[in-house]
């Protein structure tokens, strides 16, 4: 009798443990998202379109002076960027993208895949078709999305206070109308001009060095005393002499 009682007690404990474990598993499962849903854990060595989507959202966490490649290959640079992202949001910084990481990303993005604090309209006051620039409309829009995720990381690093975007994508017609340079990065959709607000222009220029921008122009550079310009050009060019850059 005693042995049967012990077996029943053990069985009950095992059932309850299983139920509790199931509850934990459910609680840690990433939910589906209106923009993009990840369906597997990603770590170093992973590759594919889901890694590409992750890299777009980690573009603002490459480290000082670096740029994270969006190539669909999860290597050391992606792992390091992921750890910075996880640390920035109070997650376990293990460099593995699982349910907790994905749920944080879902919370940071709208259904059109833009980060919650920025929008396509904010990065394009020229035309709604994204056409007429130096690249195809789809490329210009994709470049703007990458820029927005970098700005989202920068915004978070600056205490989650607003960043004011004064100019983004421009067609050749729009660029000529405002007197932009003939080779302006605005024509590619990967540039953003920022105005002063909660942050000074120099604060913006200095912080941008950590968030994947190869081009940084600010106060002290000709024609940039009233805004800070950020872009993703082919090689690094930072100049804001009034800010010590």
Coordinates of C-alpha atoms in Angstrom, one line a residue:
X1 CA 0.0 0.0 0.0
X2 CA 2.8 2.3 1.0
X3 CA 4.6 1.6 -2.3
X4 CA 1.5 2.3 -4.4
X5 CA 1.0 5.6 -2.6
X6 CA 4.6 6.6 -3.3
X7 CA 4.3 5.8 -6.9
X8 CA 1.1 7.8 -7.2
X9 CA 2.7 10.7 -5.5
X10 CA 5.7 10.6 -7.8
X11 CA 3.4 10.3 -10.9
X12 CA 1.5 13.4 -9.7
X13 CA 4.7 15.4 -9.2
X14 CA 5.9 14.5 -12.7
X15 CA 2.6 15.5 -14.2
X16 CA 2.6 18.8 -12.5
X17 CA 6.2 19.4 -13.4
X18 CA 5.4 18.7 -17.0
X19 CA 2.5 21.0 -16.9
X20 CA 4.7 23.7 -15.4
X21 CA 7.3 23.2 -18.0
X22 CA 4.7 23.5 -20.7
X23 CA 3.5 26.7 -19.2
X24 CA 7.1 28.1 -19.3
X25 CA 7.6 27.0 -22.8
X26 CA 4.4 28.7 -23.9
X27 CA 5.3 31.8 -22.1
X28 CA 8.6 31.9 -23.9
X29 CA 7.3 31.3 -27.3
X30 CA 7.5 34.2 -29.8
X31 CA 4.1 35.2 -31.2
X32 CA 3.3 35.8 -34.9
X33 CA 3.7 39.3 -36.2
X34 CA 2.0 41.4 -38.8
X35 CA 5.4 42.3 -40.4
X36 CA 7.6 39.3 -40.2
X37 CA 7.6 36.2 -38.1
X38 CA 10.7 34.2 -37.2
X39 CA 10.1 30.5 -36.9
X40 CA 13.4 29.2 -35.6
X41 CA 16.2 30.1 -33.2
X42 CA 19.1 31.8 -35.0
X43 CA 22.8 31.7 -33.9
X44 CA 26.2 31.8 -35.4
X45 CA 26.3 29.6 -38.5
X46 CA 22.7 30.2 -39.4
X47 CA 21.9 31.5 -42.8
X48 CA 18.8 32.5 -44.9
X49 CA 16.2 35.1 -45.4
X50 CA 15.3 35.1 -41.7
X51 CA 18.9 36.1 -40.8
X52 CA 18.7 38.9 -43.4
X53 CA 15.6 40.2 -41.6
X54 CA 17.4 40.0 -38.3
X55 CA 20.4 41.9 -39.6
X56 CA 18.2 44.7 -40.9
X57 CA 16.9 45.2 -37.4
X58 CA 20.3 44.9 -35.8
X59 CA 21.9 47.5 -38.2
X60 CA 22.1 50.1 -35.5
X61 CA 24.2 47.9 -33.2
X62 CA 27.5 47.2 -35.1
X63 CA 29.8 49.0 -32.6
X64 CA 31.8 52.2 -33.0
X65 CA 32.7 53.0 -36.6
X66 CA 31.4 49.6 -37.9
X67 CA 28.7 48.6 -40.4
X68 CA 26.8 45.4 -40.1
X69 CA 26.5 43.5 -43.4
X70 CA 23.0 42.5 -44.5
X71 CA 24.0 39.3 -46.3
X72 CA 21.9 36.5 -44.6
X73 CA 25.0 34.9 -43.0
X74 CA 25.1 34.9 -39.2
X75 CA 28.7 35.4 -38.4
X76 CA 30.7 37.0 -35.6
X77 CA 29.7 40.5 -36.4
X78 CA 26.0 39.6 -36.4
X79 CA 26.5 37.8 -33.1
X80 CA 28.2 40.8 -31.6
X81 CA 25.5 43.2 -32.8
X82 CA 22.8 40.9 -31.4
X83 CA 24.5 40.9 -28.0
X84 CA 24.6 44.7 -28.0
X85 CA 20.9 44.8 -28.9
X86 CA 20.0 42.3 -26.2
X87 CA 22.0 44.2 -23.6
X88 CA 20.4 47.5 -24.6
X89 CA 17.0 46.0 -23.9
X90 CA 17.8 44.1 -20.8
X91 CA 17.8 40.7 -22.4
X92 CA 20.3 37.9 -21.7
X93 CA 23.2 38.9 -24.0
X94 CA 24.0 35.4 -25.3
X95 CA 24.1 36.2 -29.1
X96 CA 21.3 33.7 -29.8
X97 CA 18.1 35.0 -31.3
X98 CA 15.2 33.1 -29.7
X99 CA 11.7 33.9 -28.5
X100 CA 12.7 36.7 -26.1
X101 CA 14.7 38.5 -28.7
X102 CA 12.0 38.1 -31.4
X103 CA 9.3 39.3 -29.0
X104 CA 11.3 42.4 -28.3
X105 CA 11.7 43.0 -32.1
X106 CA 8.0 42.4 -32.6
X107 CA 7.3 45.1 -30.0
X108 CA 9.6 47.5 -31.8
X109 CA 8.1 47.2 -35.2
X110 CA 4.9 48.2 -37.0
X111 CA 3.0 46.0 -39.4
X112 CA 4.8 47.6 -42.4
X113 CA 8.2 46.6 -40.8
X114 CA 9.2 50.1 -39.9
X115 CA 10.4 50.7 -36.3
X116 CA 7.7 52.1 -34.1
X117 CA 9.2 55.6 -33.8
X118 CA 9.8 56.2 -37.5
X119 CA 7.8 55.9 -40.7
X120 CA 8.2 55.8 -44.4
X121 CA 6.5 59.2 -44.8
X122 CA 9.0 60.7 -42.3
X123 CA 11.9 59.5 -44.5
X124 CA 10.2 60.6 -47.8
X125 CA 8.6 64.0 -48.1
X126 CA 9.4 64.0 -51.8
X127 CA 6.9 61.6 -53.4
X128 CA 5.0 58.5 -52.4
X129 CA 6.3 56.3 -55.2
X130 CA 10.0 56.5 -54.2
X131 CA 10.9 56.9 -57.8
X132 CA 13.1 59.3 -59.7
X133 CA 16.2 58.9 -57.7
X134 CA 19.6 57.3 -58.3
X135 CA 18.3 53.8 -57.6
X136 CA 15.0 51.9 -58.2
X137 CA 12.0 52.8 -56.1
X138 CA 12.2 49.4 -54.3
X139 CA 15.9 49.9 -53.5
X140 CA 15.4 53.4 -52.2
X141 CA 12.6 52.2 -49.9
X142 CA 14.6 49.3 -48.7
X143 CA 17.5 51.6 -48.0
X144 CA 15.3 54.0 -46.0
X145 CA 14.0 51.0 -43.9
X146 CA 17.6 50.2 -43.0
X147 CA 18.2 53.8 -42.0
X148 CA 15.1 53.9 -39.8
X149 CA 16.3 50.8 -37.8
X150 CA 19.7 52.5 -37.3
X151 CA 17.8 55.6 -36.1
X152 CA 15.7 53.5 -33.8
X153 CA 18.9 52.1 -32.1
X154 CA 20.3 55.6 -31.9
X155 CA 17.1 56.9 -30.4
X156 CA 17.1 54.2 -27.7
X157 CA 20.8 54.9 -26.9
X158 CA 19.8 58.6 -26.4
X159 CA 17.3 57.8 -23.7
X160 CA 14.3 57.1 -26.0
X161 CA 13.7 60.8 -26.6
X162 CA 12.5 61.8 -30.1
X163 CA 14.8 62.4 -33.1
X164 CA 13.6 64.9 -35.6
X165 CA 14.0 63.9 -39.3
X166 CA 13.9 66.9 -41.6
X167 CA 14.8 65.2 -44.9
X168 CA 15.1 61.7 -46.3
X169 CA 14.7 60.3 -49.8
X170 CA 14.7 62.8 -52.7
X171 CA 14.2 62.3 -56.4
X172 CA 16.4 64.3 -58.7
X173 CA 13.7 66.8 -59.1
X174 CA 13.2 67.2 -55.4
X175 CA 17.0 67.3 -54.8
X176 CA 17.5 70.0 -57.4
X177 CA 14.6 72.0 -55.9
X178 CA 16.3 72.2 -52.5
X179 CA 19.8 72.8 -54.0
X180 CA 21.2 69.4 -53.0
X181 CA 24.5 68.1 -54.2
X182 CA 24.4 66.3 -57.5
X183 CA 25.7 63.1 -55.9
X184 CA 23.6 63.4 -52.7
X185 CA 23.0 60.2 -50.8
X186 CA 19.4 61.4 -50.5
X187 CA 19.0 60.2 -54.1
X188 CA 19.7 56.6 -52.8
X189 CA 17.2 56.7 -50.0
X190 CA 19.8 55.9 -47.3
X191 CA 20.3 59.4 -46.0
X192 CA 18.5 61.3 -43.2
X193 CA 18.9 64.9 -42.1
X194 CA 18.3 65.5 -38.4
X195 CA 17.2 68.7 -36.8
X196 CA 17.9 69.9 -33.3
X197 CA 15.3 69.1 -30.6
X198 CA 15.8 67.2 -27.4
X199 CA 19.3 66.6 -28.6
X200 CA 21.8 69.0 -30.0
X201 CA 23.2 68.5 -33.5
X202 CA 26.6 67.6 -32.1
X203 CA 25.0 65.0 -29.7
X204 CA 23.4 63.5 -32.8
X205 CA 26.6 63.5 -34.8
X206 CA 28.6 62.0 -32.1
X207 CA 26.1 59.2 -31.2
X208 CA 25.7 58.3 -34.9
X209 CA 29.3 56.9 -34.9
X210 CA 28.0 53.9 -33.0
X211 CA 25.1 53.1 -35.2
X212 CA 26.3 52.0 -38.6
X213 CA 26.5 55.3 -40.5
X214 CA 29.5 55.7 -42.8
X215 CA 28.5 59.3 -43.7
X216 CA 28.2 61.9 -40.8
X217 CA 28.2 65.6 -41.6
X218 CA 27.3 68.2 -39.0
X219 CA 28.1 71.6 -37.6
X220 CA 31.4 72.9 -38.9
X221 CA 31.0 71.2 -42.3
X222 CA 30.0 73.6 -45.0
X223 CA 26.2 73.9 -45.3
X224 CA 25.5 71.7 -42.2
X225 CA 25.4 74.1 -39.3
X226 CA 21.6 73.8 -39.1
X227 CA 21.3 70.0 -39.3
X228 CA 23.2 66.7 -38.9
X229 CA 23.3 64.5 -42.0
X230 CA 23.7 60.7 -41.8
X231 CA 24.0 58.2 -44.7
X232 CA 25.4 54.8 -45.8
X233 CA 28.0 55.7 -48.4
X234 CA 30.7 53.3 -49.6
X235 CA 33.4 54.5 -47.3
X236 CA 33.6 56.4 -44.1
X237 CA 33.5 60.2 -44.2
X238 CA 32.8 61.9 -40.9
X239 CA 33.1 65.7 -40.6
X240 CA 31.6 67.9 -38.0
X241 CA 34.5 70.0 -36.8
X242 CA 32.4 72.1 -34.4
X243 CA 31.6 68.9 -32.6
X244 CA 35.1 67.6 -32.5
X245 CA 34.5 65.1 -35.3

